[in-house]
CSV table of N, CA and C in Angstrom, one decimal:
chain,number,residue,atom,x,y,z
A,27,MET,N,108.0,142.9,185.4
A,27,MET,CA,106.7,142.5,184.8
A,27,MET,C,105.6,142.5,185.9
A,28,TYR,N,106.0,142.0,187.1
A,28,TYR,CA,105.1,141.9,188.2
A,28,TYR,C,104.6,143.3,188.6
A,29,SER,N,105.6,144.2,188.7
A,29,SER,CA,105.2,145.6,189.2
A,29,SER,C,104.4,146.3,188.1
A,30,ARG,N,104.6,146.0,186.9
A,30,ARG,CA,103.9,146.6,185.8
A,30,ARG,C,102.4,146.2,185.8
A,31,SER,N,102.2,144.9,186.0
A,31,SER,CA,100.8,144.4,186.1
A,31,SER,C,100.0,144.9,187.3
A,32,VAL,N,100.7,145.0,188.4
A,32,VAL,CA,100.1,145.6,189.6
A,32,VAL,C,99.8,147.1,189.3
A,33,GLY,N,100.6,147.8,188.6
A,33,GLY,CA,100.3,149.2,188.3
A,33,GLY,C,99.1,149.3,187.4
A,34,ILE,N,99.0,148.4,186.4
A,34,ILE,CA,97.8,148.4,185.5
A,34,ILE,C,96.5,148.1,186.3
A,35,LYS,N,96.6,147.1,187.2
A,35,LYS,CA,95.4,146.7,188.0
A,35,LYS,C,95.0,147.9,188.9
A,36,ASN,N,96.0,148.6,189.5
A,36,ASN,CA,95.7,149.7,190.3
A,36,ASN,C,95.1,150.9,189.5
A,37,LEU,N,95.6,151.0,188.3
A,37,LEU,CA,95.1,152.1,187.4
A,37,LEU,C,93.6,151.8,187.0
A,38,ILE,N,93.4,150.5,186.7
A,38,ILE,CA,92.0,150.1,186.3
A,38,ILE,C,91.1,150.2,187.5
A,39,SER,N,91.5,149.7,188.7
A,39,SER,CA,90.6,149.8,189.8
A,39,SER,C,90.4,151.2,190.3
A,40,SER,N,91.4,152.1,190.2
A,40,SER,CA,91.2,153.5,190.6
A,40,SER,C,90.3,154.2,189.6
A,41,ALA,N,90.3,153.8,188.3
A,41,ALA,CA,89.4,154.4,187.4
A,41,ALA,C,88.0,154.0,187.7
A,42,ILE,N,87.8,152.7,188.0
A,42,ILE,CA,86.5,152.2,188.4
A,42,ILE,C,85.9,152.9,189.6
A,43,VAL,N,86.8,153.0,190.6
A,43,VAL,CA,86.4,153.7,191.9
A,43,VAL,C,86.1,155.1,191.6
A,44,ARG,N,86.9,155.9,190.8
A,44,ARG,CA,86.6,157.2,190.5
A,44,ARG,C,85.2,157.4,189.8
A,45,ARG,N,85.0,156.4,188.9
A,45,ARG,CA,83.7,156.5,188.1
A,45,ARG,C,82.5,156.2,189.1
A,46,ARG,N,82.7,155.3,190.0
A,46,ARG,CA,81.6,155.0,190.9
A,46,ARG,C,81.4,156.3,191.8
A,47,LEU,N,82.5,156.9,192.3
A,47,LEU,CA,82.4,158.0,193.1
A,47,LEU,C,81.7,159.2,192.4
A,48,SER,N,82.1,159.4,191.1
A,48,SER,CA,81.5,160.5,190.4
A,48,SER,C,80.0,160.3,190.2
A,49,LEU,N,79.6,159.0,189.9
A,49,LEU,CA,78.2,158.7,189.7
A,49,LEU,C,77.5,158.9,191.0
A,50,THR,N,78.1,158.4,192.1
A,50,THR,CA,77.5,158.6,193.4
A,50,THR,C,77.3,160.1,193.8
A,51,ALA,N,78.3,160.8,193.5
A,51,ALA,CA,78.3,162.3,193.8
A,51,ALA,C,77.2,162.9,193.0
A,52,ARG,N,77.1,162.6,191.7
A,52,ARG,CA,76.1,163.1,190.8
A,52,ARG,C,74.7,162.7,191.3
A,53,ASN,N,74.5,161.5,191.7
A,53,ASN,CA,73.2,161.0,192.2
A,53,ASN,C,72.8,161.8,193.5
A,54,PHE,N,73.8,161.9,194.3
A,54,PHE,CA,73.6,162.6,195.6
A,54,PHE,C,73.2,164.0,195.4
A,55,GLN,N,73.8,164.7,194.4
A,55,GLN,CA,73.5,166.1,194.1
A,55,GLN,C,72.0,166.2,193.5
A,56,GLU,N,71.7,165.2,192.7
A,56,GLU,CA,70.3,165.2,192.1
A,56,GLU,C,69.3,164.9,193.2
A,57,GLU,N,69.6,164.0,194.1
A,57,GLU,CA,68.7,163.7,195.2
A,57,GLU,C,68.5,164.9,196.2
A,58,SER,N,69.7,165.6,196.5
A,58,SER,CA,69.6,166.7,197.4
A,58,SER,C,68.8,167.8,196.9
A,59,ALA,N,68.7,168.0,195.6
A,59,ALA,CA,67.9,169.1,195.0
A,59,ALA,C,66.4,168.8,195.2
A,60,VAL,N,66.0,167.5,195.3
A,60,VAL,CA,64.6,167.2,195.4
A,60,VAL,C,64.1,167.2,196.8
A,61,VAL,N,65.0,167.2,197.8
A,61,VAL,CA,64.5,167.1,199.2
A,61,VAL,C,63.7,168.3,199.5
A,62,GLU,N,62.5,168.0,200.1
A,62,GLU,CA,61.6,169.1,200.5
A,62,GLU,C,61.6,169.2,202.1
A,63,THR,N,61.3,170.4,202.5
A,63,THR,CA,61.2,170.6,204.0
A,63,THR,C,59.7,170.5,204.3
A,64,ARG,N,59.5,170.0,205.5
A,64,ARG,CA,58.1,169.9,206.0
A,64,ARG,C,58.1,170.3,207.5
A,65,GLU,N,57.0,170.7,207.9
A,65,GLU,CA,56.8,171.1,209.3
A,65,GLU,C,57.1,170.0,210.3
A,66,VAL,N,57.5,170.3,211.4
A,66,VAL,CA,57.7,169.3,212.5
A,66,VAL,C,56.4,168.9,213.0
A,67,THR,N,56.1,167.6,213.0
A,67,THR,CA,54.8,167.1,213.3
A,67,THR,C,54.7,167.0,214.9
A,68,LYS,N,55.8,167.0,215.6
A,68,LYS,CA,55.7,166.9,217.0
A,68,LYS,C,55.5,168.2,217.7
A,69,ASP,N,55.4,169.3,217.0
A,69,ASP,CA,55.2,170.6,217.5
A,69,ASP,C,53.7,170.7,218.0
A,70,ARG,N,53.5,171.1,219.2
A,70,ARG,CA,52.1,171.2,219.7
A,70,ARG,C,51.9,172.6,220.3
A,71,SER,N,52.6,173.6,219.8
A,71,SER,CA,52.5,175.0,220.3
A,71,SER,C,51.3,175.7,219.8
A,72,GLN,N,50.7,175.2,218.6
A,72,GLN,CA,49.5,175.8,218.1
A,72,GLN,C,48.3,175.2,218.8
A,73,GLN,N,47.4,176.1,219.3
A,73,GLN,CA,46.2,175.7,220.0
A,73,GLN,C,45.1,175.5,219.0
A,74,VAL,N,44.5,174.4,218.9
A,74,VAL,CA,43.4,174.1,217.9
A,74,VAL,C,42.1,174.6,218.5
A,75,PRO,N,41.3,175.4,217.8
A,75,PRO,CA,40.1,175.9,218.3
A,75,PRO,C,39.1,174.8,218.6
A,76,LEU,N,38.2,175.0,219.6
A,76,LEU,CA,37.2,174.0,220.0
A,76,LEU,C,36.3,173.6,218.8
A,77,GLU,N,35.9,174.6,218.0
A,77,GLU,CA,35.0,174.3,216.9
A,77,GLU,C,35.7,173.3,215.9
A,78,THR,N,37.0,173.5,215.6
A,78,THR,CA,37.7,172.7,214.7
A,78,THR,C,37.8,171.2,215.2
A,79,SER,N,38.0,171.1,216.5
A,79,SER,CA,38.1,169.8,217.1
A,79,SER,C,36.7,169.1,217.0
A,80,LEU,N,35.7,169.8,217.3
A,80,LEU,CA,34.3,169.2,217.2
A,80,LEU,C,34.0,168.8,215.8
A,81,ARG,N,34.4,169.6,214.8
A,81,ARG,CA,34.2,169.3,213.4
A,81,ARG,C,35.0,168.0,213.0
A,82,TYR,N,36.2,167.9,213.5
A,82,TYR,CA,37.0,166.7,213.2
A,82,TYR,C,36.4,165.5,213.8
A,83,LEU,N,35.8,165.6,215.0
A,83,LEU,CA,35.2,164.4,215.6
A,83,LEU,C,34.0,163.9,214.8
A,84,LYS,N,33.4,164.8,214.0
A,84,LYS,CA,32.2,164.4,213.2
A,84,LYS,C,32.6,164.1,211.8
A,85,SER,N,33.9,164.2,211.4
A,85,SER,CA,34.3,164.1,210.0
A,85,SER,C,34.5,162.6,209.6
A,86,ALA,N,34.6,162.4,208.3
A,86,ALA,CA,34.9,161.1,207.8
A,86,ALA,C,36.3,160.6,208.1
A,87,ALA,N,37.3,161.6,208.2
A,87,ALA,CA,38.7,161.3,208.5
A,87,ALA,C,38.8,160.6,209.9
A,88,TYR,N,38.0,161.2,210.9
A,88,TYR,CA,38.0,160.6,212.2
A,88,TYR,C,37.4,159.2,212.2
A,89,LYS,N,36.3,159.0,211.4
A,89,LYS,CA,35.7,157.7,211.3
A,89,LYS,C,36.6,156.7,210.7
A,90,GLN,N,37.4,157.1,209.7
A,90,GLN,CA,38.3,156.2,209.0
A,90,GLN,C,39.4,155.8,210.0
A,91,THR,N,39.9,156.8,210.8
A,91,THR,CA,41.0,156.5,211.7
A,91,THR,C,40.6,155.7,212.9
A,92,TYR,N,39.5,156.0,213.5
A,92,TYR,CA,39.2,155.4,214.8
A,92,TYR,C,37.9,154.5,214.7
A,93,GLY,N,37.2,154.6,213.6
A,93,GLY,CA,35.9,153.8,213.5
A,93,GLY,C,34.9,154.3,214.5
A,94,ASN,N,34.1,153.4,215.1
A,94,ASN,CA,33.1,153.8,216.0
A,94,ASN,C,33.6,153.7,217.5
A,95,GLN,N,34.9,153.6,217.6
A,95,GLN,CA,35.4,153.4,219.0
A,95,GLN,C,36.0,154.8,219.4
A,96,PRO,N,36.2,155.0,220.7
A,96,PRO,CA,36.9,156.1,221.2
A,96,PRO,C,38.4,156.1,220.8
A,97,VAL,N,39.0,157.3,220.9
A,97,VAL,CA,40.4,157.4,220.4
A,97,VAL,C,41.4,156.5,221.2
A,98,TRP,N,41.1,156.2,222.4
A,98,TRP,CA,42.1,155.4,223.2
A,98,TRP,C,42.0,153.9,223.1
A,99,VAL,N,41.0,153.4,222.4
A,99,VAL,CA,40.8,151.9,222.3
A,99,VAL,C,41.9,151.2,221.6
A,100,PRO,N,42.4,151.7,220.4
A,100,PRO,CA,43.5,151.0,219.7
A,100,PRO,C,44.8,151.3,220.3
A,101,TYR,N,44.9,152.1,221.3
A,101,TYR,CA,46.3,152.5,221.9
A,101,TYR,C,46.8,151.4,222.8
A,102,ARG,N,48.1,151.1,222.7
A,102,ARG,CA,48.7,150.2,223.6
A,102,ARG,C,50.1,150.8,223.9
A,103,ARG,N,50.4,151.2,225.1
A,103,ARG,CA,51.7,151.8,225.4
A,103,ARG,C,52.8,150.8,225.4
A,104,ASN,N,53.9,151.1,224.7
A,104,ASN,CA,55.1,150.3,224.7
A,104,ASN,C,55.8,150.5,226.0
A,105,HIS,N,56.4,149.5,226.5
A,105,HIS,CA,57.2,149.6,227.7
A,105,HIS,C,58.3,148.5,227.6
A,106,LYS,N,59.3,148.8,228.4
A,106,LYS,CA,60.5,147.9,228.5
A,106,LYS,C,60.2,146.7,229.4
A,107,GLY,N,60.5,145.5,229.0
A,107,GLY,CA,60.3,144.4,229.9
A,107,GLY,C,58.9,143.8,229.8
A,108,ALA,N,58.6,142.8,230.6
A,108,ALA,CA,57.4,142.1,230.6
A,108,ALA,C,56.3,142.7,231.5
A,109,ILE,N,56.8,143.5,232.5
A,109,ILE,CA,55.9,144.1,233.5
A,109,ILE,C,55.6,145.6,233.1
A,110,PRO,N,54.4,146.0,232.8
A,110,PRO,CA,54.1,147.4,232.5
A,110,PRO,C,54.3,148.3,233.6
A,111,PRO,N,54.6,149.6,233.3
A,111,PRO,CA,54.8,150.6,234.4
A,111,PRO,C,53.5,150.7,235.3
A,112,ARG,N,53.8,151.0,236.6
A,112,ARG,CA,52.6,151.1,237.5
A,112,ARG,C,51.9,152.4,237.3
A,113,HIS,N,52.6,153.4,237.0
A,113,HIS,CA,51.9,154.7,236.9
A,113,HIS,C,51.9,155.2,235.4
A,114,THR,N,50.9,155.9,235.1
A,114,THR,CA,50.8,156.5,233.7
A,114,THR,C,51.6,157.8,233.7
A,115,ARG,N,51.9,158.2,232.5
A,115,ARG,CA,52.6,159.5,232.3
A,115,ARG,C,51.6,160.6,232.7
A,116,LYS,N,52.2,161.7,233.2
A,116,LYS,CA,51.4,162.9,233.4
A,116,LYS,C,51.1,163.6,232.1
A,117,THR,N,52.0,163.6,231.2
A,117,THR,CA,51.8,164.2,229.9
A,117,THR,C,52.8,163.7,228.9
A,118,CYS,N,52.5,163.7,227.6
A,118,CYS,CA,53.4,163.3,226.6
A,118,CYS,C,54.0,164.5,225.9
A,119,ILE,N,53.5,165.7,226.3
A,119,ILE,CA,54.0,166.9,225.7
A,119,ILE,C,54.8,167.7,226.7
A,120,ARG,N,56.0,168.0,226.4
A,120,ARG,CA,56.9,168.8,227.2
A,120,ARG,C,57.5,169.9,226.4
A,121,ASN,N,57.5,171.1,226.9
A,121,ASN,CA,58.0,172.3,226.1
A,121,ASN,C,57.3,172.4,224.8
A,122,GLU,N,56.0,172.2,224.7
A,122,GLU,CA,55.2,172.3,223.5
A,122,GLU,C,55.6,171.4,222.4
A,123,GLU,N,56.2,170.2,222.7
A,123,GLU,CA,56.6,169.3,221.7
A,123,GLU,C,56.3,167.9,222.3
A,124,ILE,N,56.0,166.9,221.4
A,124,ILE,CA,55.8,165.5,221.9
A,124,ILE,C,57.2,165.0,222.2
A,125,SER,N,57.3,164.6,223.5
A,125,SER,CA,58.7,164.2,224.0
A,125,SER,C,58.8,162.7,224.1
A,126,THR,N,57.8,161.9,223.8
A,126,THR,CA,57.9,160.5,224.0
A,126,THR,C,57.8,159.8,222.6
A,127,GLY,N,58.3,158.6,222.6
A,127,GLY,CA,58.3,157.8,221.3
A,127,GLY,C,56.9,157.2,221.0
A,128,ASN,N,56.1,157.0,222.0
A,128,ASN,CA,54.8,156.4,221.8
A,128,ASN,C,53.7,157.3,222.6
A,129,PRO,N,53.3,158.4,222.1
A,129,PRO,CA,52.4,159.3,222.8
A,129,PRO,C,51.0,158.7,222.9
A,130,CYS,N,50.3,159.1,223.9
A,130,CYS,CA,48.9,158.7,224.0
A,130,CYS,C,48.1,159.3,222.8
A,131,PRO,N,46.9,158.7,222.5
A,131,PRO,CA,46.2,159.2,221.3
A,131,PRO,C,45.7,160.6,221.4
A,132,ILE,N,45.4,161.2,222.5
A,132,ILE,CA,45.0,162.5,222.6
A,132,ILE,C,46.1,163.5,222.3
A,133,CYS,N,47.3,163.1,222.8
A,133,CYS,CA,48.5,164.0,222.5
A,133,CYS,C,49.0,163.8,221.1
A,134,ARG,N,48.8,162.6,220.5
A,134,ARG,CA,49.3,162.3,219.2
A,134,ARG,C,48.4,163.0,218.1
A,135,ASP,N,47.1,162.9,218.3
A,135,ASP,CA,46.2,163.5,217.3
A,135,ASP,C,46.0,164.9,217.6
A,136,GLU,N,46.6,165.9,216.9
A,136,GLU,CA,46.4,167.3,217.3
A,136,GLU,C,45.0,167.8,217.1
A,137,LEU,N,44.2,167.2,216.3
A,137,LEU,CA,42.9,167.7,216.1
A,137,LEU,C,41.9,167.0,217.0
A,138,ALA,N,42.3,166.0,217.7
A,138,ALA,CA,41.3,165.4,218.7
A,138,ALA,C,41.1,166.4,219.8
A,139,LEU,N,39.9,166.2,220.4
A,139,LEU,CA,39.6,167.1,221.5
A,139,LEU,C,40.4,166.8,222.7
A,140,CYS,N,41.1,167.8,223.2
A,140,CYS,CA,41.9,167.6,224.4
A,140,CYS,C,41.3,168.4,225.5
A,141,TRP,N,41.8,168.2,226.7
A,141,TRP,CA,41.2,168.8,227.9
A,141,TRP,C,41.4,170.3,227.8
A,142,ALA,N,42.5,170.8,227.2
A,142,ALA,CA,42.7,172.3,227.2
A,142,ALA,C,41.7,173.0,226.3
A,143,THR,N,41.4,172.4,225.2
A,143,THR,CA,40.4,173.0,224.3
A,143,THR,C,39.0,172.8,224.8
A,144,ALA,N,38.7,171.7,225.4
A,144,ALA,CA,37.4,171.4,225.9
A,144,ALA,C,37.0,172.3,227.0
A,145,LYS,N,38.0,172.7,227.8
A,145,LYS,CA,37.8,173.5,229.0
A,145,LYS,C,37.4,174.9,228.5
A,146,LEU,N,37.8,175.3,227.3
A,146,LEU,CA,37.5,176.7,226.8
A,146,LEU,C,36.0,176.8,226.6
A,147,GLY,N,35.3,175.7,226.3
A,147,GLY,CA,33.9,175.8,226.0
A,147,GLY,C,32.9,175.9,227.2
A,148,PHE,N,33.5,175.8,228.4
A,148,PHE,CA,32.7,175.8,229.6
A,148,PHE,C,33.0,177.0,230.6
A,149,ALA,N,32.2,177.1,231.6
A,149,ALA,CA,32.5,178.2,232.5
A,149,ALA,C,33.8,178.0,233.2
A,150,GLU,N,34.4,179.1,233.7
A,150,GLU,CA,35.7,179.1,234.3
A,150,GLU,C,35.8,178.3,235.5
A,151,GLY,N,34.9,178.4,236.4
A,151,GLY,CA,35.0,177.6,237.7
A,151,GLY,C,34.4,176.2,237.7
A,152,ASP,N,33.8,175.9,236.5
A,152,ASP,CA,33.0,174.6,236.5
A,152,ASP,C,33.9,173.5,236.0
A,153,ASN,N,34.6,172.9,236.9
A,153,ASN,CA,35.6,171.8,236.5
A,153,ASN,C,34.9,170.5,236.2
A,154,TRP,N,33.8,170.2,237.0
A,154,TRP,CA,33.2,168.9,236.8
A,154,TRP,C,32.5,168.7,235.4
A,155,SER,N,31.8,169.8,235.0
A,155,SER,CA,31.0,169.6,233.8
A,155,SER,C,31.9,169.5,232.5
A,156,TRP,N,33.1,170.1,232.5
A,156,TRP,CA,33.9,170.0,231.2
A,156,TRP,C,34.5,168.6,231.2
A,157,LYS,N,34.9,168.1,232.4
A,157,LYS,CA,35.5,166.7,232.4
A,157,LYS,C,34.4,165.7,232.0
A,158,PHE,N,33.2,165.8,232.5
A,158,PHE,CA,32.1,164.9,232.1
A,158,PHE,C,31.8,165.1,230.6
A,159,ALA,N,31.7,166.3,230.1
A,159,ALA,CA,31.4,166.5,228.7
A,159,ALA,C,32.5,166.0,227.8
A,160,LEU,N,33.7,166.1,228.2
A,160,LEU,CA,34.8,165.5,227.4
A,160,LEU,C,34.7,164.0,227.3
A,161,ARG,N,34.4,163.4,228.4
A,161,ARG,CA,34.2,161.9,228.4
A,161,ARG,C,33.0,161.5,227.5
A,162,GLU,N,32.0,162.3,227.6
A,162,GLU,CA,30.8,162.0,226.8
A,162,GLU,C,31.1,162.2,225.3
A,163,LEU,N,31.8,163.3,225.0
A,163,LEU,CA,32.1,163.5,223.6
A,163,LEU,C,33.0,162.4,223.0
A,164,MET,N,33.9,161.9,223.7
A,164,MET,CA,34.8,160.9,223.2
A,164,MET,C,34.2,159.6,223.1
A,165,THR,N,33.1,159.3,223.8
A,165,THR,CA,32.4,158.0,223.7
A,165,THR,C,31.2,158.1,222.8
A,166,MET,N,30.8,159.2,222.3
A,166,MET,CA,29.6,159.4,221.5
A,166,MET,C,29.8,158.7,220.2
A,167,ASP,N,28.7,158.1,219.7
A,167,ASP,CA,28.7,157.6,218.3
A,167,ASP,C,28.1,158.6,217.4
A,168,TYR,N,28.9,159.2,216.5
A,168,TYR,CA,28.4,160.3,215.7
A,168,TYR,C,27.8,159.7,214.5
C-alpha cells in the first residue's frame, strides 16, 4: 500500500512538473520570437560631423537633457572607496568602444561636441583656438 501511494504521488508530481516545463518552454519560445536586435550603443567608431554636433547643441533634446548647464555639470565619477582617484582618465574610449562603466559626459553622449570633431572646424596648426572655442561652445547659453 505504501509503495503504491508513493508511486501515485510521484506520478502526479511528475505530471505537474512536465506541465510546468511544457508551459515554460512554450513561453520561452514565444518570448524568444519577440526579441529584437539593436545596435551596440557603446560603439564610437562612427565620426559625427561637426554640423550635426552643433545642431544638437542648439536642439530641444540637448536642453531637455542638460538644461542651461554645460554637459559635465551633472556628472559625478563613481569610484571605489571613500577617497576619489588622484588622476583623471585619459579617455573612456578604447578600441573605438566605451570601455568604462561610468564614462564622462563627452564620451557618453555621441552627439555632443568632442575635441576630435571640434578640431576639424579650425586650421590644422591652430591648437589654441579650437580648445578655446570648444570651451566657449560648451558653456554658451543657447
